[in-house]
């Protein structure tokens, strides 16, 4: 069966609303959160006139109302966990430089940061971070005392709001290496006890040195993981065939990377890094929220080496040569907003660049800002979903580490993926199907074990809509494989809503339809499904070809945040972006290694 709908809307809503306080269960619960968010402790966010603090971020994530640029914002549905990841470089420094009661009151830096316009502060940012980062290691702003003091603000806020079983916070930060504006950033998430100070790109811009720092901490009882992001603007460096020294990736490099960096952030406000139309020309949905300019520039970045799906193929190639796969990662989503609030719901998007996107007329009119483009081109995305036994730091961190994780473009669509050699064909029709799936198969993020010759793997997948968002269009399985020095990819439609069928000529499923009224920024859930589920068997399985499989779920078309802004403010639609989008979710893969 290609299509299977089970629970009615009431059941789907009940399941989706189960969240923070859900009872611990061996079948695991879905929890949603953001693992990448900036407040005014980040030098760039402060320069953008953002004044929120981590305390505001946690309150907003828990469902409380927060003020941002004179307006009140509140989520429709609270999050289950949050990590505030302010830049470790010059952490909290700009906020102190601008303090009228501080030691720098009246200085040139003070005047630049308190200027009503954005340009003086942006110039100062360049002087500090881009031009002077490596030259100011002895300055008071990078002294051990300053770093530890400002880091303690981050730690204290996380500890204050962490409520095991109800709401989880993580002590975290962003390591922000960007040589020549090529993004190599990583977010570092601590399981529990953090170190006395973070390791920043002032200490080293090499990812290998960050991993060594994490390994050293782990030996001392401080566990953490890193999540890379914005591979799409890395200029091909994020998923290269070479290491930071320009040498071919070795087994040691691959093992170090996968040990410390189990996830990649596949979607966020600066674009989606799943794939690109030029890399996946046969994928009709490859062009979702792509962004290609290097950070804070107008320069186009290199496509090759900058996307996750291609990395899965490269990882299999490298593993065939070295015995280890550096790109065996799961998929997470986040915001990277510089507002301090995770407003991922399109109709409640608050903006993400502070004063740079605080004027709807300028934003929708396409006015470029100091971020290198019009703020209209950036997304209201995304979130990370995890399958964990309970809502605690330990349980959620362990789910992140084992990659039982999925990404969404901002909604709380919940998705499950299992694979196995002996999964029943009617598995998803069974009431306790997840329990059986754990017993007879493996979940997303895991390795598919070897099996007897002649068997074909089966994949059980289920998606349930966010009760506050759109119905579902379809579920797809994306397969990437490698054999005899050659790689390939294919997208399979495996479950869908309505009475559609796959066209025998094109091999494509008919579009679900479109109910959006762009003038009023509304849509109707009169098409699509509340739930989709199926058991799919790979019709092209080759036991001698290593393969990576992940699921992608698409919603029906809905208005983009920029369309909501146009309707609310009675302004013309932005000409830089589509009026509608199909929000989506991506699971972490299941990995098969040929014997």
Coordinates of N, CA, C and O in Angstrom, one line a residue, residues 364-516:
X364 N 9.7 44.1 2.7 CA 9.0 43.5 1.6 C 9.3 44.2 0.3 O 9.2 43.7 -0.8
X365 N 9.8 45.5 0.4 CA 10.2 46.2 -0.8 C 11.6 45.8 -1.4 O 12.0 46.3 -2.4
X366 N 12.2 44.9 -0.6 CA 13.5 44.4 -1.1 C 14.7 45.2 -0.8 O 15.8 44.9 -1.4
X367 N 14.6 46.1 0.2 CA 15.8 46.9 0.5 C 16.8 46.0 1.1 O 16.6 45.3 2.1
X368 N 18.0 46.1 0.6 CA 19.1 45.3 1.1 C 19.7 46.0 2.4 O 19.6 47.2 2.6
X369 N 20.1 45.1 3.3 CA 20.6 45.6 4.6 C 22.1 45.2 4.8 O 22.7 44.5 3.9
X370 N 22.7 45.4 5.9 CA 24.1 45.1 6.1 C 24.3 43.6 6.3 O 25.4 43.2 6.3
X371 N 23.2 42.8 6.3 CA 23.4 41.4 6.3 C 23.7 40.8 5.0 O 23.9 39.6 4.8
X372 N 23.8 41.6 3.9 CA 24.2 41.2 2.6 C 23.0 41.0 1.6 O 23.3 40.7 0.5
X373 N 21.8 41.1 2.1 CA 20.6 40.9 1.2 C 19.4 41.5 1.9 O 19.4 41.9 3.0
X374 N 18.3 41.4 1.2 CA 17.0 41.8 1.8 C 16.6 40.8 2.8 O 16.7 39.6 2.6
X375 N 16.2 41.2 4.0 CA 15.7 40.3 5.0 C 14.6 39.4 4.6 O 14.3 38.4 5.1
X376 N 13.9 39.8 3.5 CA 12.7 39.0 3.0 C 13.2 37.7 2.5 O 12.3 36.7 2.5
X377 N 14.4 37.5 2.1 CA 14.8 36.2 1.6 C 15.1 35.2 2.6 O 15.3 34.0 2.3
X378 N 15.2 35.6 3.9 CA 15.5 34.7 5.0 C 14.2 34.0 5.5 O 13.1 34.5 5.4
X379 N 14.4 32.8 6.1 CA 13.2 32.0 6.4 C 12.8 32.1 7.9 O 13.5 32.6 8.7
X380 N 11.6 31.6 8.2 CA 11.1 31.5 9.5 C 11.2 30.0 9.9 O 10.3 29.3 10.1
X381 N 12.5 29.6 10.0 CA 12.7 28.2 10.3 C 13.8 28.0 11.3 O 14.6 29.0 11.5
X382 N 13.9 26.9 11.9 CA 13.2 25.6 11.9 C 13.3 25.1 13.3 O 13.7 25.8 14.2
X383 N 12.9 23.9 13.5 CA 12.9 23.2 14.8 C 13.6 21.8 14.8 O 13.6 21.2 13.7
X384 N 14.0 21.4 15.9 CA 14.5 20.0 16.1 C 13.5 19.2 16.8 O 13.0 19.6 17.9
X385 N 13.2 18.0 16.3 CA 12.4 17.1 17.0 C 13.2 15.9 17.5 O 14.1 15.4 16.7
X386 N 13.0 15.4 18.7 CA 13.8 14.2 19.2 C 12.8 13.2 19.7 O 11.7 13.6 20.2
X387 N 13.2 12.0 19.6 CA 12.4 10.9 20.2 C 13.2 10.5 21.5 O 14.3 9.9 21.4
X388 N 12.7 10.8 22.7 CA 13.4 10.5 23.9 C 12.4 10.0 24.9 O 11.2 10.2 24.9
X389 N 12.9 9.3 26.0 CA 12.1 8.7 27.0 C 11.4 9.7 27.8 O 10.3 9.5 28.3
X390 N 12.0 10.8 28.1 CA 11.4 11.9 28.9 C 12.1 13.2 28.6 O 13.1 13.3 27.9
X391 N 11.5 14.3 29.1 CA 11.9 15.6 28.8 C 13.0 16.1 29.9 O 12.7 16.8 30.8
X392 N 14.2 15.6 29.7 CA 15.3 16.0 30.6 C 16.5 16.2 29.7 O 16.6 15.7 28.6
X393 N 17.5 16.9 30.3 CA 18.7 17.1 29.6 C 19.4 15.8 29.1 O 19.8 15.7 28.0
X394 N 19.4 14.9 30.1 CA 20.1 13.6 29.8 C 19.4 12.9 28.7 O 20.1 12.4 27.7
X395 N 18.1 12.7 28.7 CA 17.4 11.9 27.8 C 17.4 12.6 26.4 O 17.6 11.9 25.4
X396 N 17.2 13.9 26.3 CA 17.2 14.6 25.0 C 18.6 14.6 24.4 O 18.8 14.4 23.2
X397 N 19.6 14.9 25.3 CA 21.0 14.8 24.8 C 21.4 13.5 24.2 O 22.0 13.4 23.1
X398 N 21.0 12.4 24.9 CA 21.3 11.1 24.4 C 20.6 10.8 23.1 O 21.1 10.1 22.2
X399 N 19.4 11.3 22.9 CA 18.7 11.2 21.7 C 19.4 11.9 20.5 O 19.6 11.4 19.4
X400 N 19.9 13.1 20.8 CA 20.7 13.8 19.9 C 22.0 13.0 19.5 O 22.3 12.9 18.3
X401 N 22.6 12.4 20.5 CA 23.8 11.7 20.2 C 23.6 10.5 19.4 O 24.5 10.1 18.5
X402 N 22.5 9.8 19.6 CA 22.3 8.5 18.8 C 21.5 8.9 17.5 O 21.2 8.0 16.8
X403 N 21.3 10.2 17.3 CA 20.7 10.7 16.1 C 19.2 10.2 15.9 O 18.8 10.1 14.7
X404 N 18.5 10.0 16.9 CA 17.1 9.7 16.8 C 16.4 11.1 16.8 O 15.7 11.5 17.7
X405 N 16.6 11.8 15.7 CA 16.3 13.2 15.6 C 15.8 13.5 14.3 O 16.1 12.9 13.3
X406 N 14.8 14.5 14.2 CA 14.3 14.9 12.9 C 14.3 16.5 12.9 O 14.2 17.1 14.0
X407 N 14.3 17.0 11.7 CA 14.2 18.5 11.6 C 12.9 18.9 10.9 O 12.3 18.1 10.1
X408 N 12.4 20.0 11.3 CA 11.2 20.6 10.6 C 11.5 22.0 10.2 O 12.4 22.7 10.8
X409 N 10.7 22.5 9.3 CA 10.9 23.9 8.8 C 10.3 24.9 9.7 O 10.2 26.1 9.4
X410 N 9.9 24.5 10.9 CA 9.3 25.4 11.9 C 8.1 24.9 12.6 O 7.7 25.4 13.7
X411 N 7.4 24.0 12.0 CA 6.2 23.4 12.6 C 6.5 22.2 13.5 O 7.6 21.7 13.4
X412 N 5.5 21.7 14.2 CA 5.7 20.5 15.1 C 5.1 19.3 14.4 O 4.4 18.5 15.1
X413 N 5.4 19.0 13.2 CA 5.1 17.8 12.5 C 5.9 16.7 13.2 O 7.1 16.8 13.2
X414 N 5.3 15.6 13.6 CA 6.1 14.5 14.2 C 6.2 13.4 13.3 O 5.2 12.9 12.6
X415 N 7.4 12.9 13.1 CA 7.8 11.9 12.1 C 8.6 10.8 12.8 O 9.5 11.0 13.6
X416 N 8.2 9.5 12.4 CA 9.0 8.4 12.8 C 9.5 7.6 11.6 O 8.8 7.5 10.6
X417 N 10.7 7.0 11.7 CA 11.2 6.2 10.7 C 11.9 5.0 11.3 O 12.8 5.2 12.2
X418 N 11.6 3.8 10.9 CA 12.3 2.6 11.3 C 12.6 1.8 10.1 O 12.0 1.9 9.0
X419 N 13.7 1.0 10.2 CA 14.1 0.1 9.1 C 14.4 -1.3 9.7 O 14.9 -1.4 10.9
X420 N 14.1 -2.3 8.9 CA 14.5 -3.7 9.4 C 14.3 -4.7 8.3 O 13.6 -4.4 7.3
X421 N 14.8 -5.9 8.5 CA 14.7 -6.9 7.5 C 13.4 -7.7 7.6 O 13.0 -8.4 6.7
X422 N 12.8 -7.7 8.8 CA 11.6 -8.5 9.1 C 10.5 -7.7 9.6 O 9.6 -8.3 10.3
X423 N 10.4 -6.4 9.3 CA 9.2 -5.6 9.7 C 8.0 -6.1 9.0 O 8.0 -6.4 7.8
X424 N 6.9 -6.4 9.7 CA 5.6 -6.8 9.1 C 5.2 -5.8 8.1 O 5.3 -4.6 8.3
X425 N 4.6 -6.3 7.0 CA 4.1 -5.4 6.0 C 2.9 -4.5 6.4 O 2.7 -3.4 5.9
X426 N 2.2 -5.0 7.4 CA 1.1 -4.2 8.0 C 1.4 -3.5 9.3 O 0.6 -3.2 10.1
X427 N 2.7 -3.3 9.6 CA 3.2 -2.8 10.9 C 2.5 -1.6 11.3 O 2.0 -1.4 12.4
X428 N 2.4 -0.6 10.4 CA 1.9 0.7 10.8 C 0.3 0.7 11.1 O -0.2 1.7 11.6
X429 N -0.3 -0.4 10.8 CA -1.7 -0.6 11.1 C -1.9 -1.1 12.5 O -3.0 -1.1 13.0
X430 N -0.8 -1.6 13.1 CA -0.9 -2.2 14.4 C -0.9 -1.1 15.5 O -0.3 0.0 15.3
X431 N -1.7 -1.3 16.5 CA -1.9 -0.2 17.6 C -0.5 0.1 18.3 O -0.2 1.2 18.5
X432 N 0.3 -0.9 18.6 CA 1.5 -0.7 19.3 C 2.7 -0.8 18.3 O 3.7 -1.4 18.7
X433 N 2.6 -0.3 17.1 CA 3.5 -0.5 16.1 C 5.0 0.0 16.4 O 5.9 -0.7 16.0
X434 N 5.1 1.0 17.2 CA 6.4 1.6 17.5 C 7.2 0.6 18.4 O 8.4 0.4 18.2
X435 N 6.5 -0.1 19.3 CA 7.1 -1.1 20.2 C 7.7 -2.2 19.3 O 8.8 -2.7 19.5
X436 N 6.8 -2.7 18.4 CA 7.3 -3.8 17.5 C 8.4 -3.3 16.6 O 9.4 -4.1 16.4
X437 N 8.4 -2.1 16.2 CA 9.4 -1.6 15.3 C 10.8 -1.5 16.0 O 11.8 -1.9 15.5
X438 N 10.8 -1.1 17.3 CA 12.0 -1.1 18.1 C 12.5 -2.6 18.3 O 13.7 -2.8 18.3
X439 N 11.6 -3.5 18.4 CA 12.0 -4.9 18.7 C 12.6 -5.6 17.4 O 13.5 -6.3 17.5
X440 N 12.0 -5.3 16.3 CA 12.3 -6.0 15.0 C 13.2 -5.2 14.1 O 13.6 -5.7 13.0
X441 N 13.4 -3.9 14.4 CA 14.2 -3.0 13.5 C 15.0 -2.0 14.3 O 15.3 -2.2 15.5
X442 N 15.4 -1.0 13.6 CA 16.2 0.1 14.2 C 15.5 1.5 13.8 O 14.9 1.6 12.7
X443 N 15.6 2.5 14.7 CA 15.1 3.8 14.4 C 16.0 4.7 13.6 O 17.1 4.3 13.3
X444 N 15.5 5.8 13.2 CA 16.3 6.8 12.5 C 17.6 7.1 13.3 O 17.6 7.1 14.5
X445 N 18.7 7.2 12.5 CA 20.0 7.5 13.2 C 20.8 6.3 13.4 O 22.0 6.4 13.7
X446 N 20.2 5.1 13.2 CA 20.9 3.9 13.5 C 21.4 3.2 12.3 O 21.1 3.5 11.1
X447 N 22.3 2.1 12.5 CA 22.8 1.3 11.4 C 21.8 0.1 11.2 O 21.4 -0.5 12.2
X448 N 21.6 -0.2 10.0 CA 20.8 -1.4 9.6 C 21.8 -2.6 9.7 O 22.8 -2.6 8.9
X449 N 21.5 -3.5 10.6 CA 22.5 -4.7 10.7 C 22.5 -5.5 9.5 O 21.5 -5.5 8.6
X450 N 23.5 -6.3 9.3 CA 23.6 -7.3 8.2 C 22.5 -8.3 8.3 O 22.0 -8.6 9.4
X451 N 22.1 -8.8 7.2 CA 21.0 -9.8 7.1 C 21.4 -11.0 6.2 O 22.4 -10.9 5.4
X452 N 20.6 -12.0 6.2 CA 20.8 -13.1 5.3 C 20.6 -12.7 3.9 O 19.9 -11.8 3.6
X453 N 21.4 -13.3 3.0 CA 21.3 -13.0 1.6 C 19.9 -13.2 1.0 O 19.2 -14.0 1.4
X454 N 19.6 -12.3 0.1 CA 18.3 -12.3 -0.6 C 17.2 -11.5 0.1 O 16.1 -11.4 -0.5
X455 N 17.5 -10.9 1.2 CA 16.5 -10.1 1.9 C 16.5 -8.7 1.4 O 17.6 -8.2 1.1
X456 N 15.4 -8.0 1.5 CA 15.3 -6.6 1.2 C 14.8 -5.8 2.4 O 13.9 -6.2 3.0
X457 N 15.4 -4.7 2.7 CA 15.0 -3.9 3.9 C 13.6 -3.3 3.7 O 13.2 -2.9 2.6
X458 N 12.9 -3.2 4.8 CA 11.6 -2.5 4.8 C 11.7 -1.3 5.7 O 12.4 -1.3 6.7
X459 N 11.0 -0.3 5.4 CA 11.0 1.0 6.2 C 9.6 1.3 6.6 O 8.7 1.4 5.8
X460 N 9.4 1.5 7.9 CA 8.1 1.9 8.5 C 8.2 3.4 8.8 O 9.1 3.8 9.5
X461 N 7.3 4.2 8.2 CA 7.3 5.6 8.4 C 6.0 6.1 8.7 O 5.0 5.7 8.2
X462 N 5.9 7.1 9.6 CA 4.6 7.7 10.0 C 4.9 9.2 10.2 O 5.9 9.6 10.7
X463 N 3.9 10.0 9.8 CA 3.9 11.5 10.0 C 2.6 11.9 10.5 O 1.5 11.5 9.9
X464 N 2.5 12.7 11.5 CA 1.3 13.3 12.0 C 1.4 14.8 12.0 O 2.4 15.4 12.4
X465 N 0.4 15.5 11.5 CA 0.5 16.9 11.3 C 0.5 17.7 12.6 O 0.1 17.2 13.7
X466 N 1.1 18.9 12.6 CA 1.0 19.8 13.7 C -0.4 20.3 13.8 O -1.0 20.7 12.8
X467 N -1.1 20.2 15.0 CA -2.5 20.6 15.1 C -2.7 22.0 14.8 O -3.8 22.4 14.5
X468 N -1.7 22.8 14.8 CA -1.8 24.3 14.6 C -1.3 24.7 13.2 O -1.2 25.8 12.9
X469 N -1.1 23.7 12.3 CA -0.5 24.0 11.0 C -1.3 23.2 9.9 O -2.4 22.7 10.1
X470 N -0.7 23.1 8.8 CA -1.3 22.6 7.6 C -1.4 21.0 7.6 O -0.6 20.4 8.2
X471 N -2.3 20.5 6.7 CA -2.4 19.1 6.5 C -1.1 18.6 5.7 O -0.4 19.4 5.2
X472 N -1.0 17.3 5.6 CA 0.2 16.7 5.0 C -0.1 16.4 3.5 O -1.2 15.9 3.2
X473 N 0.9 16.6 2.7 CA 0.8 16.2 1.2 C 1.3 14.8 1.0 O 0.6 14.0 0.5
X474 N 2.5 14.5 1.4 CA 3.1 13.2 1.1 C 4.3 12.9 2.0 O 4.9 13.8 2.7
X475 N 4.7 11.7 2.0 CA 6.0 11.2 2.6 C 6.9 10.7 1.5 O 6.4 9.9 0.6
X476 N 8.1 11.0 1.5 CA 9.1 10.5 0.6 C 10.2 9.8 1.3 O 10.6 10.2 2.4
X477 N 10.8 8.8 0.6 CA 12.1 8.3 1.1 C 13.2 8.7 0.1 O 13.1 8.5 -1.1
X478 N 14.2 9.3 0.7 CA 15.4 9.7 -0.1 C 16.5 8.7 0.1 O 16.9 8.4 1.2
X479 N 16.9 8.1 -1.0 CA 18.0 7.1 -1.0 C 19.3 7.6 -1.6 O 19.2 8.2 -2.8
X480 N 20.4 7.5 -1.0 CA 21.7 7.8 -1.5 C 22.6 6.6 -1.4 O 22.6 6.0 -0.4
X481 N 23.2 6.2 -2.5 CA 24.0 5.0 -2.5 C 25.4 5.1 -3.1 O 25.6 6.1 -3.9
X482 N 26.2 4.1 -2.8 CA 27.6 4.1 -3.4 C 28.0 2.7 -3.7 O 27.8 1.8 -2.8
X483 N 28.5 2.5 -4.9 CA 29.0 1.1 -5.3 C 30.1 1.3 -6.4 O 29.9 2.0 -7.3
X484 N 31.1 0.5 -6.2 CA 32.2 0.5 -7.2 C 32.7 1.9 -7.7 O 32.8 2.1 -8.9
X485 N 32.8 2.8 -6.7 CA 33.3 4.1 -7.1 C 32.3 5.1 -7.6 O 32.6 6.2 -8.0
X486 N 31.1 4.7 -7.7 CA 30.0 5.5 -8.3 C 28.9 5.7 -7.2 O 28.6 4.8 -6.5
X487 N 28.3 6.9 -7.2 CA 27.3 7.3 -6.3 C 26.0 7.7 -7.0 O 26.1 8.1 -8.2
X488 N 24.9 7.6 -6.4 CA 23.6 8.0 -7.0 C 22.6 8.3 -5.9 O 22.8 8.1 -4.7
X489 N 21.5 8.9 -6.3 CA 20.4 9.3 -5.4 C 19.1 9.1 -6.1 O 19.0 9.2 -7.3
X490 N 18.0 8.9 -5.3 CA 16.7 8.8 -5.9 C 15.7 9.1 -4.8 O 15.9 8.8 -3.6
X491 N 14.6 9.8 -5.2 CA 13.5 10.2 -4.2 C 12.3 9.3 -4.6 O 11.8 9.3 -5.7
X492 N 11.8 8.6 -3.6 CA 10.6 7.8 -3.8 C 9.4 8.4 -3.0 O 9.5 8.6 -1.8
X493 N 8.3 8.6 -3.7 CA 7.0 8.9 -3.0 C 6.4 7.6 -2.5 O 6.2 6.6 -3.2
X494 N 6.2 7.5 -1.1 CA 5.8 6.3 -0.5 C 4.5 6.3 0.1 O 3.8 5.3 0.4
X495 N 4.0 7.5 0.5 CA 2.6 7.7 1.1 C 2.1 9.0 0.8 O 2.9 10.0 0.8
X496 N 0.8 9.2 0.5 CA 0.3 10.5 0.1 C -1.2 10.6 0.4 O -1.9 9.6 0.6
X497 N -1.7 11.8 0.4 CA -3.1 12.1 0.7 C -3.9 12.0 -0.6 O -3.4 12.2 -1.7
X498 N -5.2 11.7 -0.5 CA -6.1 11.8 -1.6 C -6.0 10.6 -2.5 O -5.3 9.6 -2.1
X499 N -6.7 10.6 -3.6 CA -6.7 9.5 -4.5 C -5.8 9.7 -5.7 O -6.1 9.3 -6.9
X500 N -4.7 10.3 -5.5 CA -3.7 10.5 -6.6 C -2.9 9.2 -6.9 O -2.9 8.3 -6.1
X501 N -2.2 9.2 -8.0 CA -1.4 8.1 -8.3 C -0.1 8.7 -9.0 O -0.1 9.8 -9.5
X502 N 0.9 7.8 -9.1 CA 2.1 8.2 -9.7 C 2.0 8.1 -11.2 O 1.6 7.0 -11.7
X503 N 2.4 9.1 -12.0 CA 2.3 9.0 -13.4 C 3.3 8.1 -14.0 O 4.5 8.2 -13.7
X504 N 2.9 7.1 -14.8 CA 3.8 6.1 -15.3 C 4.8 6.7 -16.2 O 6.0 6.2 -16.3
X505 N 4.5 7.8 -16.9 CA 5.5 8.4 -17.8 C 6.5 9.2 -17.1 O 7.7 9.1 -17.4
X506 N 6.1 10.1 -16.2 CA 7.1 11.0 -15.5 C 7.7 10.4 -14.2 O 8.7 10.8 -13.8
X507 N 6.9 9.4 -13.7 CA 7.3 8.8 -12.4 C 7.0 9.7 -11.2 O 7.5 9.5 -10.1
X508 N 6.3 10.8 -11.4 CA 6.0 11.8 -10.4 C 4.5 11.7 -9.9 O 3.6 11.3 -10.7
X509 N 4.3 12.0 -8.7 CA 3.0 12.1 -8.1 C 2.4 13.4 -8.4 O 3.0 14.5 -8.4
X510 N 1.1 13.4 -8.8 CA 0.4 14.6 -9.1 C 0.4 15.6 -7.9 O 0.4 15.2 -6.7
X511 N 0.5 16.9 -8.1 CA 0.5 17.9 -7.0 C -0.8 17.8 -6.2 O -1.9 17.4 -6.7
X512 N -0.6 18.1 -4.9 CA -1.8 18.0 -4.0 C -2.8 19.0 -4.2 O -4.0 18.9 -3.8
X513 N -2.5 20.2 -4.8 CA -3.4 21.3 -4.9 C -2.9 22.5 -4.1 O -1.9 22.4 -3.4
X514 N -3.7 23.6 -4.2 CA -3.3 24.8 -3.5 C -4.6 25.6 -3.1 O -5.4 25.9 -3.9
X515 N -4.8 25.8 -1.8 CA -5.9 26.5 -1.3 C -5.6 27.9 -0.8 O -6.4 28.6 -0.2
X516 N -4.4 28.4 -1.0 CA -3.9 29.6 -0.5 C -4.5 30.8 -1.2 O -4.6 30.9 -2.4

